[in-house]
mmCIF file of C-alpha atoms (C1' of nucleotides) in Angstrom:
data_model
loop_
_atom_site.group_PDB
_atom_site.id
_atom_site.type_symbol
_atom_site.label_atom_id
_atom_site.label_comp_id
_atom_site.label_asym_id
_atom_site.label_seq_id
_atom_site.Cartn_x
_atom_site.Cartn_y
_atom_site.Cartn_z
ATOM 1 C CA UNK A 1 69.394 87.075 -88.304
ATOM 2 C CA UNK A 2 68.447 85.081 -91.118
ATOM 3 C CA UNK A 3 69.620 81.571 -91.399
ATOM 4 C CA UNK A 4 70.212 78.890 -94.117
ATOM 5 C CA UNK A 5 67.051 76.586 -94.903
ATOM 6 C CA UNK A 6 68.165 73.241 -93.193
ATOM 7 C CA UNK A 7 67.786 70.730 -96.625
ATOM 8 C CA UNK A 8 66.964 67.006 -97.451
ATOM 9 C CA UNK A 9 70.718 66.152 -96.407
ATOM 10 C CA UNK A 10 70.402 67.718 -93.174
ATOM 11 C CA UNK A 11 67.901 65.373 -91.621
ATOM 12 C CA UNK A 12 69.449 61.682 -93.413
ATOM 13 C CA UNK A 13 71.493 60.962 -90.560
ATOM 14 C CA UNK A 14 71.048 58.506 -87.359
ATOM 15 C CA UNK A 15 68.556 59.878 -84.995
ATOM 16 C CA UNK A 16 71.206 60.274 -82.385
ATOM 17 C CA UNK A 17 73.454 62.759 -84.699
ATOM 18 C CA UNK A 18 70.211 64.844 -85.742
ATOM 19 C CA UNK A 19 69.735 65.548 -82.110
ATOM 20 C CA UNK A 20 72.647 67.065 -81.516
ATOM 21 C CA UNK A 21 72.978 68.660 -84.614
ATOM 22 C CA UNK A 22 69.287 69.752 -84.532
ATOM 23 C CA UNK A 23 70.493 71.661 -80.934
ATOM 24 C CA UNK A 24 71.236 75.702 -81.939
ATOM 25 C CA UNK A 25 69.030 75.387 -84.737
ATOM 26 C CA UNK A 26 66.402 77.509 -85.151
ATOM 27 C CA UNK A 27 62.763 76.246 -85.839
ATOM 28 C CA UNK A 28 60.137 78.626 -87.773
ATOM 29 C CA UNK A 29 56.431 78.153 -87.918
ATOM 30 C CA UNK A 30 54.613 80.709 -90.009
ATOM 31 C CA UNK A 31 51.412 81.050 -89.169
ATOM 32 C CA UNK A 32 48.703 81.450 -92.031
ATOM 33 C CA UNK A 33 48.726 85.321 -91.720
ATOM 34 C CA UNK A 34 52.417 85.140 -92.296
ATOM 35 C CA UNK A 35 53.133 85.950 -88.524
ATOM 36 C CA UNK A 36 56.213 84.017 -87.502
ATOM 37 C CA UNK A 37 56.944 82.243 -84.785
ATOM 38 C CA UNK A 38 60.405 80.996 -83.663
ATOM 39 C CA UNK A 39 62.910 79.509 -81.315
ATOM 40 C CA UNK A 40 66.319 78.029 -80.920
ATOM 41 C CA UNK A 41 66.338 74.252 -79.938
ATOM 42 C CA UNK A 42 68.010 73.875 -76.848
ATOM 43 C CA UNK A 43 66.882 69.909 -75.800
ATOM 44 C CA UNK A 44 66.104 67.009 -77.978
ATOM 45 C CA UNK A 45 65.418 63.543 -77.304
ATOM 46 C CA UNK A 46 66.717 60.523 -80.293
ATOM 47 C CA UNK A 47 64.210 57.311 -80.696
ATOM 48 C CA UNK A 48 65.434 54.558 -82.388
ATOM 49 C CA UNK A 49 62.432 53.338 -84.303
ATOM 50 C CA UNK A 50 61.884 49.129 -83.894
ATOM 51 C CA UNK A 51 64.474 48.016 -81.540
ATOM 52 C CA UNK A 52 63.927 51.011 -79.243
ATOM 53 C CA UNK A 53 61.198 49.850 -76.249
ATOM 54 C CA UNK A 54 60.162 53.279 -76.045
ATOM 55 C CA UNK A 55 59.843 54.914 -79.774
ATOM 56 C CA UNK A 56 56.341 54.686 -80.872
ATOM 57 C CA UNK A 57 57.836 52.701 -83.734
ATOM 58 C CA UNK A 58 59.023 49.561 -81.427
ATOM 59 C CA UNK A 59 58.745 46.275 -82.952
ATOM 60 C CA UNK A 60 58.305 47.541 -86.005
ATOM 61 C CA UNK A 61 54.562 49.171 -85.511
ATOM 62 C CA UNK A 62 53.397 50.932 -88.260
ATOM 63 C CA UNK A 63 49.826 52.318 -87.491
ATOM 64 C CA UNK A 64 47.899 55.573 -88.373
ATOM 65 C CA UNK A 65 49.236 58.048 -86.075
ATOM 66 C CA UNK A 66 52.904 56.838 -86.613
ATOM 67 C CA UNK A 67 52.865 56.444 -90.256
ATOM 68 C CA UNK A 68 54.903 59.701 -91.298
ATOM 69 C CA UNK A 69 57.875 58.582 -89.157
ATOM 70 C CA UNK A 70 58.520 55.720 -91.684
ATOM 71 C CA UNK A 71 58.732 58.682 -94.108
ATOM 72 C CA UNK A 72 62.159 60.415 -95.244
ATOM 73 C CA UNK A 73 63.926 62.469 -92.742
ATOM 74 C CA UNK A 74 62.693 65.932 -92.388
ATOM 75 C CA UNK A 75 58.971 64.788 -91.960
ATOM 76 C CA UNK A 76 57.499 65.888 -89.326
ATOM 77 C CA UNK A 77 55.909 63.892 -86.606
ATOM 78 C CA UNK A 78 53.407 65.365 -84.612
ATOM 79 C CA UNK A 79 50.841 63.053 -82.036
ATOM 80 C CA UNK A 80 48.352 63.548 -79.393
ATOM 81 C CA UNK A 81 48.622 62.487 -75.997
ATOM 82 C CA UNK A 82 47.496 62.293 -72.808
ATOM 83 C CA UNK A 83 44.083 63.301 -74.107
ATOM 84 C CA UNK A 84 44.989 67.319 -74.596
ATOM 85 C CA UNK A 85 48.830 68.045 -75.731
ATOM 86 C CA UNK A 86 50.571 67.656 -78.942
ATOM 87 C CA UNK A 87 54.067 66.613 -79.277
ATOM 88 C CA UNK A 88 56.315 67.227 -82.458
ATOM 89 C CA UNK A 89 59.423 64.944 -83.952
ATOM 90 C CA UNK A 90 61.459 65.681 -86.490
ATOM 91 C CA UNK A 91 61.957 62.341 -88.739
ATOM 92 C CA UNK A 92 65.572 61.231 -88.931
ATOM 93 C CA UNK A 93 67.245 59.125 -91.667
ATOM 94 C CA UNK A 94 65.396 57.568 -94.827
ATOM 95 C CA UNK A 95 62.287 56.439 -95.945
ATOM 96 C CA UNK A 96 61.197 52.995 -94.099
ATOM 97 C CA UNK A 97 63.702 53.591 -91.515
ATOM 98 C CA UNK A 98 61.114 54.723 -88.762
ATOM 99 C CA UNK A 99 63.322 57.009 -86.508
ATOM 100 C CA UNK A 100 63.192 60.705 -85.044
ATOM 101 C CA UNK A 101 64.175 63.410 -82.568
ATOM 102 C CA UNK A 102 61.736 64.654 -80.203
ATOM 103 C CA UNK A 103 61.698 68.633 -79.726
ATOM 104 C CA UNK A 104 61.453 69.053 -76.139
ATOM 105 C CA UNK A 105 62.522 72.708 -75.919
ATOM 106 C CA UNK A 106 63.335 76.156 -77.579
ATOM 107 C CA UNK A 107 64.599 79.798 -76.755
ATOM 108 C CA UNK A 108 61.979 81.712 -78.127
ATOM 109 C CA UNK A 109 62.893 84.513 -80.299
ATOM 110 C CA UNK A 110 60.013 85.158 -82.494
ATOM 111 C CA UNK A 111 56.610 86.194 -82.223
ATOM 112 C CA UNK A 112 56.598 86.047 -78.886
ATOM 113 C CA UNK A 113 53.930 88.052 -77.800
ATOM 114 C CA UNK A 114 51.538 85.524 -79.863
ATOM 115 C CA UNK A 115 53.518 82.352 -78.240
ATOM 116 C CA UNK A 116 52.126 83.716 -74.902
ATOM 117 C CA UNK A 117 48.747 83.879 -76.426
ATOM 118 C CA UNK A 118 48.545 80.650 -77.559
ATOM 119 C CA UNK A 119 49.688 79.381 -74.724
ATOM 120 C CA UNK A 120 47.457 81.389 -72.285
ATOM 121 C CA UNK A 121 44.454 80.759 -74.323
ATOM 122 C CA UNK A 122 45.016 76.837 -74.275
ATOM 123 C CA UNK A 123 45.975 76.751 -70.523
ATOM 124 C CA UNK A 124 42.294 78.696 -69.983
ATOM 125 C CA UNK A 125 40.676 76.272 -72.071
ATOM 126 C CA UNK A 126 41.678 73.161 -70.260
ATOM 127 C CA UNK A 127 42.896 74.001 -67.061
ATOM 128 C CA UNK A 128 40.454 77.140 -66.267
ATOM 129 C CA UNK A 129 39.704 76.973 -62.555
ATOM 130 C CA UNK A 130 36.596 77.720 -60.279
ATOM 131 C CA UNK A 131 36.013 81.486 -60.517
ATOM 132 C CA UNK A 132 38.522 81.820 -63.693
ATOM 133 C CA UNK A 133 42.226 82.417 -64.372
ATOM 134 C CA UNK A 134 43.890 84.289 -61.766
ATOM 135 C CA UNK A 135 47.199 84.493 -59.634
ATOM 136 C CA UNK A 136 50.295 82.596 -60.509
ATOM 137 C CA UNK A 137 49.705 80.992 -63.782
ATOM 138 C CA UNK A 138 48.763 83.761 -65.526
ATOM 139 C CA UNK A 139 51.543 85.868 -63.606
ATOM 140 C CA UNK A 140 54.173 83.279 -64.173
ATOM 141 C CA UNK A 141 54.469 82.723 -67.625
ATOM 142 C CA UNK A 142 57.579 83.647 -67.971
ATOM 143 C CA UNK A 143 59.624 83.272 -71.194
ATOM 144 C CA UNK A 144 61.413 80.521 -69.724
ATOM 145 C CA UNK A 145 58.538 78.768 -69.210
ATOM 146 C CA UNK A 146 56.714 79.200 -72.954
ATOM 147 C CA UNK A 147 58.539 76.753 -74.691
ATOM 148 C CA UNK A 148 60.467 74.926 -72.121
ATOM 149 C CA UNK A 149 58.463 71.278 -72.793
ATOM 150 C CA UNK A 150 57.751 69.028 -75.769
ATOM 151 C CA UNK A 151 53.732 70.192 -75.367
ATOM 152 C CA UNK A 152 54.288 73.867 -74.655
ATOM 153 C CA UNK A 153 56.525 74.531 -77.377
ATOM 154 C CA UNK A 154 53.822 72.767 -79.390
ATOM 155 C CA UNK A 155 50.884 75.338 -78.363
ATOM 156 C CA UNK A 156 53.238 78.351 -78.407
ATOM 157 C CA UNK A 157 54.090 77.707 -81.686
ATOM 158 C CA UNK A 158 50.337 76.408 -82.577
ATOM 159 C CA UNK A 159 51.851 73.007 -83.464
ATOM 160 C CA UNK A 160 49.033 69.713 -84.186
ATOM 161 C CA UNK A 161 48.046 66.904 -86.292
ATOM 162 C CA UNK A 162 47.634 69.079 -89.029
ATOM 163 C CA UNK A 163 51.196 69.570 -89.144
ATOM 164 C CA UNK A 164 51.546 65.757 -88.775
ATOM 165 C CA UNK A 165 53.544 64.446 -91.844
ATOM 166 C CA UNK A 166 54.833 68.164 -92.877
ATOM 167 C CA UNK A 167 58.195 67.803 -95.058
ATOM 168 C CA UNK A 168 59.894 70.309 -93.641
ATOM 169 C CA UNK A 169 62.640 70.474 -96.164
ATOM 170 C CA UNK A 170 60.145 71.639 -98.315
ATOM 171 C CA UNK A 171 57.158 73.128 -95.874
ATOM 172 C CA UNK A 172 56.789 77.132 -96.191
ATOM 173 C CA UNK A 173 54.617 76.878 -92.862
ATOM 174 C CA UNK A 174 57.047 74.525 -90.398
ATOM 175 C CA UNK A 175 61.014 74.160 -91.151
ATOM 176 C CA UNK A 176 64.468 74.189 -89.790
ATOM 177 C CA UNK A 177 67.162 77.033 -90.590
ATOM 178 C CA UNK A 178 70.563 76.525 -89.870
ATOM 179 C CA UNK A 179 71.664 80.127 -87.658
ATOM 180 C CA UNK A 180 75.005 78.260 -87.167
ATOM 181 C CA UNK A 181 77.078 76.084 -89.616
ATOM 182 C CA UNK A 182 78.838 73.977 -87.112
ATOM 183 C CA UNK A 183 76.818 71.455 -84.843
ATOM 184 C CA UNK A 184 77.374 72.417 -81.110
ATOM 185 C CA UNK A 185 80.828 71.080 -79.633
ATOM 186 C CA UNK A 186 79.776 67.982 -76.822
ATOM 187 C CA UNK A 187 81.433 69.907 -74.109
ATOM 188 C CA UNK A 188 78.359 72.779 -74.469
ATOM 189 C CA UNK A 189 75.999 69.741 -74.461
ATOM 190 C CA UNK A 190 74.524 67.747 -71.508
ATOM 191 C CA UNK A 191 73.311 64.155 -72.137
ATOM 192 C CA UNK A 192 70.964 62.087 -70.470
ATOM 193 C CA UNK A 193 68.399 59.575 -69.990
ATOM 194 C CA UNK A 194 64.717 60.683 -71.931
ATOM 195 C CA UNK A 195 61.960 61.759 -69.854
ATOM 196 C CA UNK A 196 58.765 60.309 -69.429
ATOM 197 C CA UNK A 197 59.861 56.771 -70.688
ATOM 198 C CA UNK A 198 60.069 54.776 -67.484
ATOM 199 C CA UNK A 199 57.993 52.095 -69.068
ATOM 200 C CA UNK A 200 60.642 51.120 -71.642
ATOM 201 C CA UNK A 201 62.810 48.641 -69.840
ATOM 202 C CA UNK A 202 66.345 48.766 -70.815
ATOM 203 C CA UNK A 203 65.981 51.743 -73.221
ATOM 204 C CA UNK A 204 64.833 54.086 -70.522
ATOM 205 C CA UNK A 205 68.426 54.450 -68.973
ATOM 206 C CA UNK A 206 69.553 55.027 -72.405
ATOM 207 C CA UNK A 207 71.288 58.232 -72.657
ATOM 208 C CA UNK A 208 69.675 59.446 -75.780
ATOM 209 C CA UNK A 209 68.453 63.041 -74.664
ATOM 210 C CA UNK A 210 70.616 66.078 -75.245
ATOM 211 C CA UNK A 211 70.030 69.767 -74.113
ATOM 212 C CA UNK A 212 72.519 73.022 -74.319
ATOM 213 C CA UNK A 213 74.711 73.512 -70.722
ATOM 214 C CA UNK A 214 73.335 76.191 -68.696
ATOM 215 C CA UNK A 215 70.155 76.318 -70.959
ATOM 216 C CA UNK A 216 67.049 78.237 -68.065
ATOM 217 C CA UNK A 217 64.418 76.849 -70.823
ATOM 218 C CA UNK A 218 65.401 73.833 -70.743
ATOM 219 C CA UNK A 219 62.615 71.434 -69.648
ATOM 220 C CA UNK A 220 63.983 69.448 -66.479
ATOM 221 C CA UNK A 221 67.755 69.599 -64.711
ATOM 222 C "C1'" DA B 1 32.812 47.258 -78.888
ATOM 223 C "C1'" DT B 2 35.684 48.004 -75.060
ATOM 224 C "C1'" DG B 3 39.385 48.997 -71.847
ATOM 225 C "C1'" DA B 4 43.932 50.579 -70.735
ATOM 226 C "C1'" DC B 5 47.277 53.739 -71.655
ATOM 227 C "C1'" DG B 6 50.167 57.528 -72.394
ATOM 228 C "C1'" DA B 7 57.508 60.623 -75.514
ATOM 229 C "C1'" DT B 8 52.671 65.944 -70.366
ATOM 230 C "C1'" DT B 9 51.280 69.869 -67.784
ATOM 231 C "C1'" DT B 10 49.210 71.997 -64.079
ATOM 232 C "C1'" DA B 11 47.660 72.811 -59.564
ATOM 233 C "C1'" DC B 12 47.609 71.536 -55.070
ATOM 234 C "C1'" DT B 13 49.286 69.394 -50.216
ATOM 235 C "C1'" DG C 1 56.203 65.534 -53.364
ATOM 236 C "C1'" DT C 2 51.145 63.616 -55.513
ATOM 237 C "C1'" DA C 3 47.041 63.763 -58.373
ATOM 238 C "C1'" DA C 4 43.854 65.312 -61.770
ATOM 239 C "C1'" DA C 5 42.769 66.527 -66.327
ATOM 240 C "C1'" DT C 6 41.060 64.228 -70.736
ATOM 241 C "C1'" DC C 7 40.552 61.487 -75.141
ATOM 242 C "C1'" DG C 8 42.686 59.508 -79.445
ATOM 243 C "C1'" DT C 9 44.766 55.348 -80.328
ATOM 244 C "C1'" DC C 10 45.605 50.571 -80.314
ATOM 245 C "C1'" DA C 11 45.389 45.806 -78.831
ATOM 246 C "C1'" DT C 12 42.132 42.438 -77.689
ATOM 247 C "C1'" DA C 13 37.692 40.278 -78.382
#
DNA sequence: ATGACGATTTACT
DNA sequence: GTAAATCGTCATA
């Protein structure tokens, strides 16, 4: 059940390697009650920092909301988008070397009655309609569903800026442990083009997304 | 100061 | 399939 604390060494490495070797892994949040919340990482996404069109790092930006992915690997990178969801990274390589790995999905396996909170509460908040929650997306929310999405897993696991910047090879309330020694073999791993990158020119054919064969919380097919 | 834009999710036709 | 939601961030001025 328990795992070994992924380190320092785990996370130096090209972004590409980290997101397969990131896949199986188990990532913890412990909430500050000391409730914790979990799931295996089943799809990740590598950006390439300043040659790669669609990292928020391209060109070699280095602005306030991307300034902890120039930090050492094992930083976490959280950001805002789209005016209401958070998305988290996990820094890759060394200091100055602005690369990461984009969570974009777990297996949850702990605390998940208060994943399904979280995310209930925040899809009432914003998407409440006329006359309240009712019917399917209360109904619906399935485990497959709670974590299967860089944003989801991000309010199931009550994931945002403060976590921004987090070392995680250090963190006691957002880190990595290692529930198998051995990265996954490629022929249990699909690989693909990122989502939501169509923008990015070259780099959005790119096959730099990876997600576990067979996977049912596993964002897109 | 302002305008355009998202590494998304959800609901609806 | 399409569209709306919603606002911090950044480039431009």
């Amino acid at each position: 059940m328990s795992g070994v604390r992924a380190d320092r060494a785990f996370f130096e490495s090209r972004a590409e390697a980290l997101a397969r070797r990131l896949l199986g892994q188990r990532l913890v949040r412990v909430l500050e009650d000391g409730t914790r919340l979990a799931g295996i990482i089943v799809e990740t996404e590598a950006y390439l920092g300043a040659r790669d069109r669609a990292a928020h790092t391209f060109g070699g930006r280095w602005t306030a909301r991307n300034e902890s992915m120039w930090r050492e690997g094992g930083t976490a990178y959280v950001y805002f988008t789209y005016g209401m969801h958070h998305c988290m990274n996990v820094v890759a390589g060394r200091a100055g070397d602005p690369v990461a790995v984009l969570i974009r999905a777990l297996e949850p396996v702990e605390g998940i009655e208060v994943m399904e909170i979280h995310r209930r509460r925040k899809a009432g908040e914003i998407t409440a309609p006329r006359g309240g929650i009712r019917g399917s997306s209360r109904e619906t929310m399935t485990n497959s569903r709670l974590c299967s999405g860089p944003a989801r897993l991000c309010q199931a696991l009550a994931i945002d800026r403060s976590l921004d910047g987090e070392d995680m090879a250090r963190s006691s309330r957002l880190f990595i442990e290692r529930v198998r020694k051995r990265a996954l073999a490629d022929r249990y791993l699909v690989c693909t083009p990122r989502i939501g990158i169509g923008y990015s020119g070259e780099w959005a054919t790119r096959p730099l997304r990876w997600y576990i064969a067979g996977n049912p919380n596993v964002s897109r097919t």
